[in-house]
Structure formats: C-alpha cells, structure tokens
Coordinates of C-alpha atoms in Angstrom, one line a residue:
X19 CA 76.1 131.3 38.6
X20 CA 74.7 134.7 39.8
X21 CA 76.6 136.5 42.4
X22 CA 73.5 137.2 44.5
X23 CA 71.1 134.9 45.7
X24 CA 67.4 135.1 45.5
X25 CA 66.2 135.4 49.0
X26 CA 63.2 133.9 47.8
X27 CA 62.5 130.3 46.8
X28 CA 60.5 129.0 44.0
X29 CA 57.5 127.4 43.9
X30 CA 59.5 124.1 42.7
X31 CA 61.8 125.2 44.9
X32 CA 59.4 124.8 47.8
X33 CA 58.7 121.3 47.2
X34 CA 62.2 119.9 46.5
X35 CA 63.1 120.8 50.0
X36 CA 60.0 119.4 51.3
X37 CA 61.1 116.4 49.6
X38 CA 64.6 116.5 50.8
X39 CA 63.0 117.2 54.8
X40 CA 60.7 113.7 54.6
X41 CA 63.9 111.8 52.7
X42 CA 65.9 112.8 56.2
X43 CA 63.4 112.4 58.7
X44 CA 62.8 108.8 57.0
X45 CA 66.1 107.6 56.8
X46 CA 67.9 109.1 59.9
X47 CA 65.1 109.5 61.9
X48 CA 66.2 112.6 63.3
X49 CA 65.7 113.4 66.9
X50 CA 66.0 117.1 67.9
X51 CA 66.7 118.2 71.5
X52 CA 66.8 121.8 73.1
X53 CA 68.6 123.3 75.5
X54 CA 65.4 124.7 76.5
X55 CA 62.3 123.8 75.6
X56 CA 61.4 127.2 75.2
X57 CA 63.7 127.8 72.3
X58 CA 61.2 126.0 69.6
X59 CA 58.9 128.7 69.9
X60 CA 61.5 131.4 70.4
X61 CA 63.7 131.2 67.7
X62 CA 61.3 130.4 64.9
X63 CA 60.5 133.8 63.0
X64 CA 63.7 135.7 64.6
X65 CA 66.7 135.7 62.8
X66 CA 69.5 134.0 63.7
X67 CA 72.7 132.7 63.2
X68 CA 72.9 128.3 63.3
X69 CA 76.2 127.2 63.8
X70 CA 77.0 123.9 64.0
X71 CA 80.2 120.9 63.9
X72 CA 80.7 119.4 60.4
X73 CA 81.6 115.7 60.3
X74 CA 79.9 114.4 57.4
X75 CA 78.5 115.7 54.0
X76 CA 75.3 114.9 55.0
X77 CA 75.0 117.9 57.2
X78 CA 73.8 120.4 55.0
X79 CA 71.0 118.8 54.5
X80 CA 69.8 117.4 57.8
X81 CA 70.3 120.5 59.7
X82 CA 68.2 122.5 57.1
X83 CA 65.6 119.6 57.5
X84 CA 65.6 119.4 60.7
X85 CA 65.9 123.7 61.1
X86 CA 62.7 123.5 59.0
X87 CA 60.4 125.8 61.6
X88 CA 63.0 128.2 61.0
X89 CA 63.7 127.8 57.4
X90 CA 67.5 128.8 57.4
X91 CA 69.9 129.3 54.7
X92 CA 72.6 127.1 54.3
X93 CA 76.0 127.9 53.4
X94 CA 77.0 125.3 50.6
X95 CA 80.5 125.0 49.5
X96 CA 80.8 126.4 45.6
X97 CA 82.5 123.3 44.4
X98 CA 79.0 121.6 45.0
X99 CA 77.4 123.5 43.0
X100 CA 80.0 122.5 40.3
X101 CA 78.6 119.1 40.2
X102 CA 76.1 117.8 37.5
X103 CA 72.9 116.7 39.0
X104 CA 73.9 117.6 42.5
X105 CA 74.9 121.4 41.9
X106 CA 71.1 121.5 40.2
X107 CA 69.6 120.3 42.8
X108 CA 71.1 122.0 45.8
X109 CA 70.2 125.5 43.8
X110 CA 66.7 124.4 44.2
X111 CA 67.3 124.2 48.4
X112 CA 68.0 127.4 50.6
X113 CA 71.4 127.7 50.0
X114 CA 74.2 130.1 49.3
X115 CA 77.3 129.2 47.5
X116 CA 80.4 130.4 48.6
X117 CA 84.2 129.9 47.5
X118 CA 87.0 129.2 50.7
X119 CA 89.8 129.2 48.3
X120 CA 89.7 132.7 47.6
X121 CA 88.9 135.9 49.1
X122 CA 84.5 136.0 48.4
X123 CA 82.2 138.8 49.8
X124 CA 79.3 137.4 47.4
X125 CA 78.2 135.0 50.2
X126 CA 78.5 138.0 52.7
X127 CA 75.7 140.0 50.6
X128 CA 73.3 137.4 50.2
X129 CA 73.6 136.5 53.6
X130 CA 73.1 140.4 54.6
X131 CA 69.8 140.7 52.6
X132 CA 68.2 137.3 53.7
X133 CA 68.6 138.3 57.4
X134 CA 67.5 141.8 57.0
X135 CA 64.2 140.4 55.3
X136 CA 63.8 138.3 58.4
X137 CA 65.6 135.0 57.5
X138 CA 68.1 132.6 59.4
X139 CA 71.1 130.8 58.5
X140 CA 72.8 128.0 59.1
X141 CA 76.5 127.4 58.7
X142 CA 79.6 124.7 59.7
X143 CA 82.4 127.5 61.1
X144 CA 85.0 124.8 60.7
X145 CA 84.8 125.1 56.6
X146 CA 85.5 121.2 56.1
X147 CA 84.7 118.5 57.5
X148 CA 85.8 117.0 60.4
X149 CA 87.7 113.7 59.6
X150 CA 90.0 112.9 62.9
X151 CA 87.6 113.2 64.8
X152 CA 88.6 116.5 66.4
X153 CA 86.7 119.9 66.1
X154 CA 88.4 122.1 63.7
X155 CA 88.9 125.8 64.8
X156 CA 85.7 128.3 64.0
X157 CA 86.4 130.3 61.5
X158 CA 85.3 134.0 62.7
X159 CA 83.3 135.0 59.4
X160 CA 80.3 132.7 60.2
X161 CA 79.9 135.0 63.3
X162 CA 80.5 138.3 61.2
X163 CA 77.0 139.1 60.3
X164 CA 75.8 138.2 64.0
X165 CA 78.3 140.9 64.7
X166 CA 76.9 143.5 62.3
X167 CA 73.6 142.4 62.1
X168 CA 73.3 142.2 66.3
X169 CA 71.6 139.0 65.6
X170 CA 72.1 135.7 67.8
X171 CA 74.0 133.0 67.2
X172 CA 72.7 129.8 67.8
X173 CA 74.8 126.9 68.9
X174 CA 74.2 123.1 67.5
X175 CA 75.9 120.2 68.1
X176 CA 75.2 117.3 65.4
X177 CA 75.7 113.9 66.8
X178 CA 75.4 110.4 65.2
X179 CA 76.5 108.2 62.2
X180 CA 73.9 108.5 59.5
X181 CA 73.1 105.3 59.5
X182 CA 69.6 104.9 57.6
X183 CA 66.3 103.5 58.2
X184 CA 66.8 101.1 60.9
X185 CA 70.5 102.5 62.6
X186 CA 71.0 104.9 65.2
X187 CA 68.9 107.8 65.6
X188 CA 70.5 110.7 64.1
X189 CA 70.3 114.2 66.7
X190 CA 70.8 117.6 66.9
X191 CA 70.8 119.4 70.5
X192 CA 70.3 123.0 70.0
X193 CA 71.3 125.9 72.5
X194 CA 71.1 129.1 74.3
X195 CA 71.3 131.6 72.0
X196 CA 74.5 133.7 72.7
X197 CA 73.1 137.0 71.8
X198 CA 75.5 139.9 70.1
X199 CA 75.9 143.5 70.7
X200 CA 79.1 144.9 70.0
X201 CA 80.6 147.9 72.0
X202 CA 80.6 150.7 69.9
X203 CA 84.4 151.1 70.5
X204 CA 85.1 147.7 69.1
X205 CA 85.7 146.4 65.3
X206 CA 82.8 144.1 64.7
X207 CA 85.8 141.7 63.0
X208 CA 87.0 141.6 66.8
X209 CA 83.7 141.0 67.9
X210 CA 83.4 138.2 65.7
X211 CA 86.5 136.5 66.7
X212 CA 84.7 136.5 70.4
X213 CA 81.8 135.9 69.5
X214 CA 82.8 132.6 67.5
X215 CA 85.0 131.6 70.3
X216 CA 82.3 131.7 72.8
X217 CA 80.5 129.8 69.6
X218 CA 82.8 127.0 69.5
X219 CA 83.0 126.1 73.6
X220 CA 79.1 126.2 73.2
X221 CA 79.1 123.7 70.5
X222 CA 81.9 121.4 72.0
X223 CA 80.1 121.3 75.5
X224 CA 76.4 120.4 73.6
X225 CA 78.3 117.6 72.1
X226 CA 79.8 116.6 75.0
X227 CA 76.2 116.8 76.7
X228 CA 75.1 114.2 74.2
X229 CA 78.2 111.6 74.5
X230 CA 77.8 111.3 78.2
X231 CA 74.3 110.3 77.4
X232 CA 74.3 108.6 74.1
X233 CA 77.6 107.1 74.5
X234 CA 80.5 107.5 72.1
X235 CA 79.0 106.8 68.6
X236 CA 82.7 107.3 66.9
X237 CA 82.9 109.8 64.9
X238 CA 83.3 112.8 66.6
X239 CA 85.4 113.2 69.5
X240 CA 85.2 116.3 71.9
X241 CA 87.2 117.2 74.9
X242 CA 85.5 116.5 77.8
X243 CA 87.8 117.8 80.2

C-alpha cells in the first residue's frame, strides 16, 4: 500500500460506492436530520471537516453514504485494509488508511491534498469504537487540518442500532458548522485541541438532541446533564 492516496476515484471506483450508498439506504433506512435546514445546500461543495461518535463498525460506511452530496473522505483504520476481500474493497471507496499504533503523517498528506482540491472528510475523533456506551475523548488530530486548513468542522451525531430492513431507522443529525481561524499568535496544535473540544460538546449535545426525541435506543449513552 501507497503512502499517498489518489484524491481521485476510479471509474469502478465510482460505482462500488454507489453500490455501497443504495446497500445502506436499503437496509438501515437512513434518516438524516440538520441542525438547519440550510446546511444541505451550504456545506455541499465547501470543504469541511465531518466529525462524528463511533459506536459501531458500520459507521464508515453509512456516514460516507449518507454524506454522499458531499462526497467526503473517510478515515479507515489501516488494519482494514489488511483484510482479504474487505481491505480490496474499502480501497475502491473514499477512504484513507491510516495507522494509530504508531506515529503516521501519511494520512495527514492525503488529507491535505484532498481538501485543498476542494474535498471533505469525514472522521470518528474517538479512534475506536465506542463499547460502554460512553463517548471516548476526541483525539485533537481530526481537528488539525481544520486548524491549518481554516476549514470547518462539522459536527455529527450517529444514533441508532443498525438494525436492517425492517428495524429502527438508522439517523444522523448534522450541525452548525464551528468555523476555524486561528490567532496568528497561537500553535495551530493548540488550536486544534480547542477546536476538538468545542467539537466533542457539539457532538454529545446533537446526540442528546436525538435521545430526548427518539428515546434511548441502547447503545450509546451521553450525558445529559
């Protein structure tokens, strides 16, 4: 596997994650809410930073299914691409690859070029998933190229039990951009760190949002209080 990632897909690319976007919308169902109904039209062809809680493996694909006006990258774990079959496939999708048991800056640099030729991404800040049903801390890196890049980031919360065809409606409530400009005087690391805070009270409160009207569905727990 190549260090850098083509910021371009291929043709067969193209229509595997068509494929991929009707197998979620058939079996989940998905339902996608905004903040502001605004936002559909105003984030599609403006990059941006999707960030989003991680509770089940079938997140990377259903948010870049459901993201698909804004066709974002996703941020894949490397050790999926190290899977037969699977790894294949998911190198056909928008994804990057990238390595959390060691110090990579590979990830970094594709991510760079896609959003400086106008792309988006989309990526889970906690870096696992979540299985006690508690939101693991944002890890600042997802918010370093926001910082950099003075591009938004884009709060998601992902809400449901992926139960197919005929279970409960899988959703996604997407919110209010939280736009980035660091001070000249600050490190854009710093920035990040704030940035990604800011990110994760965002993300807990959408969730929330969705609980008190949805109900608990049990698999996610976020402090209300």
């Amino acid at each position: 596997m190549t260090n850098k990632t083509p910021i371009k897909q291929s043709l067969w690319g193209k229509f595997f994650q068509i494929l991929i976007t009707w197998t979620v919308y058939f079996l989940f169902r998905p339902k996608i809410l905004y903040a502001d109904k605004s936002l559909k039209k105003s984030l599609k062809n403006r990059p941006c930073v999707f960030v989003a809680n991680h509770t089940h493996h079938f997140d990377g694909a259903f948010g870049g299914a459901v993201l698909w006006r804004y066709k974002p990258w996703v941020l894949v774990k490397k050790q999926w691409y190290e899977k037969p079959r699977t790894g294949k496939m998911i190198s056909w999708c928008r994804c990057i690859p990238i390595n959390l048991d060691e110090a990579d800056g590979s990830w970094y640099e594709s991510a760079e070029r896609i959003v400086d030729n106008g792309g988006s991404l989309l990526i889970f800040p906690e870096g696992g998933l979540s299985r006690d049903g508690k939101m693991g801390e944002f890890k600042a890196g997802a918010a370093l190229i926001s910082a950099k890049r003075s591009i938004p980031v884009v709060p998601c919360a992902i809400y449901g039990t992926y139960s197919p065809v005929f279970g409960m409606r899988q959703k996604i409530l997407i919110g209010q951009p939280i736009e980035s400009d660091c001070p000249s005087d600050m490190r854009h690391s710093k920035y990040a760190r704030q940035l990604i805070a800011d990110s994760q009270k965002a993300v807990e409160a959408l969730y929330a949002q969705m609980v008190e009207k949805y109900g608990d569905c049990g698999t996610y727990k976020v402090n209300q209080g």
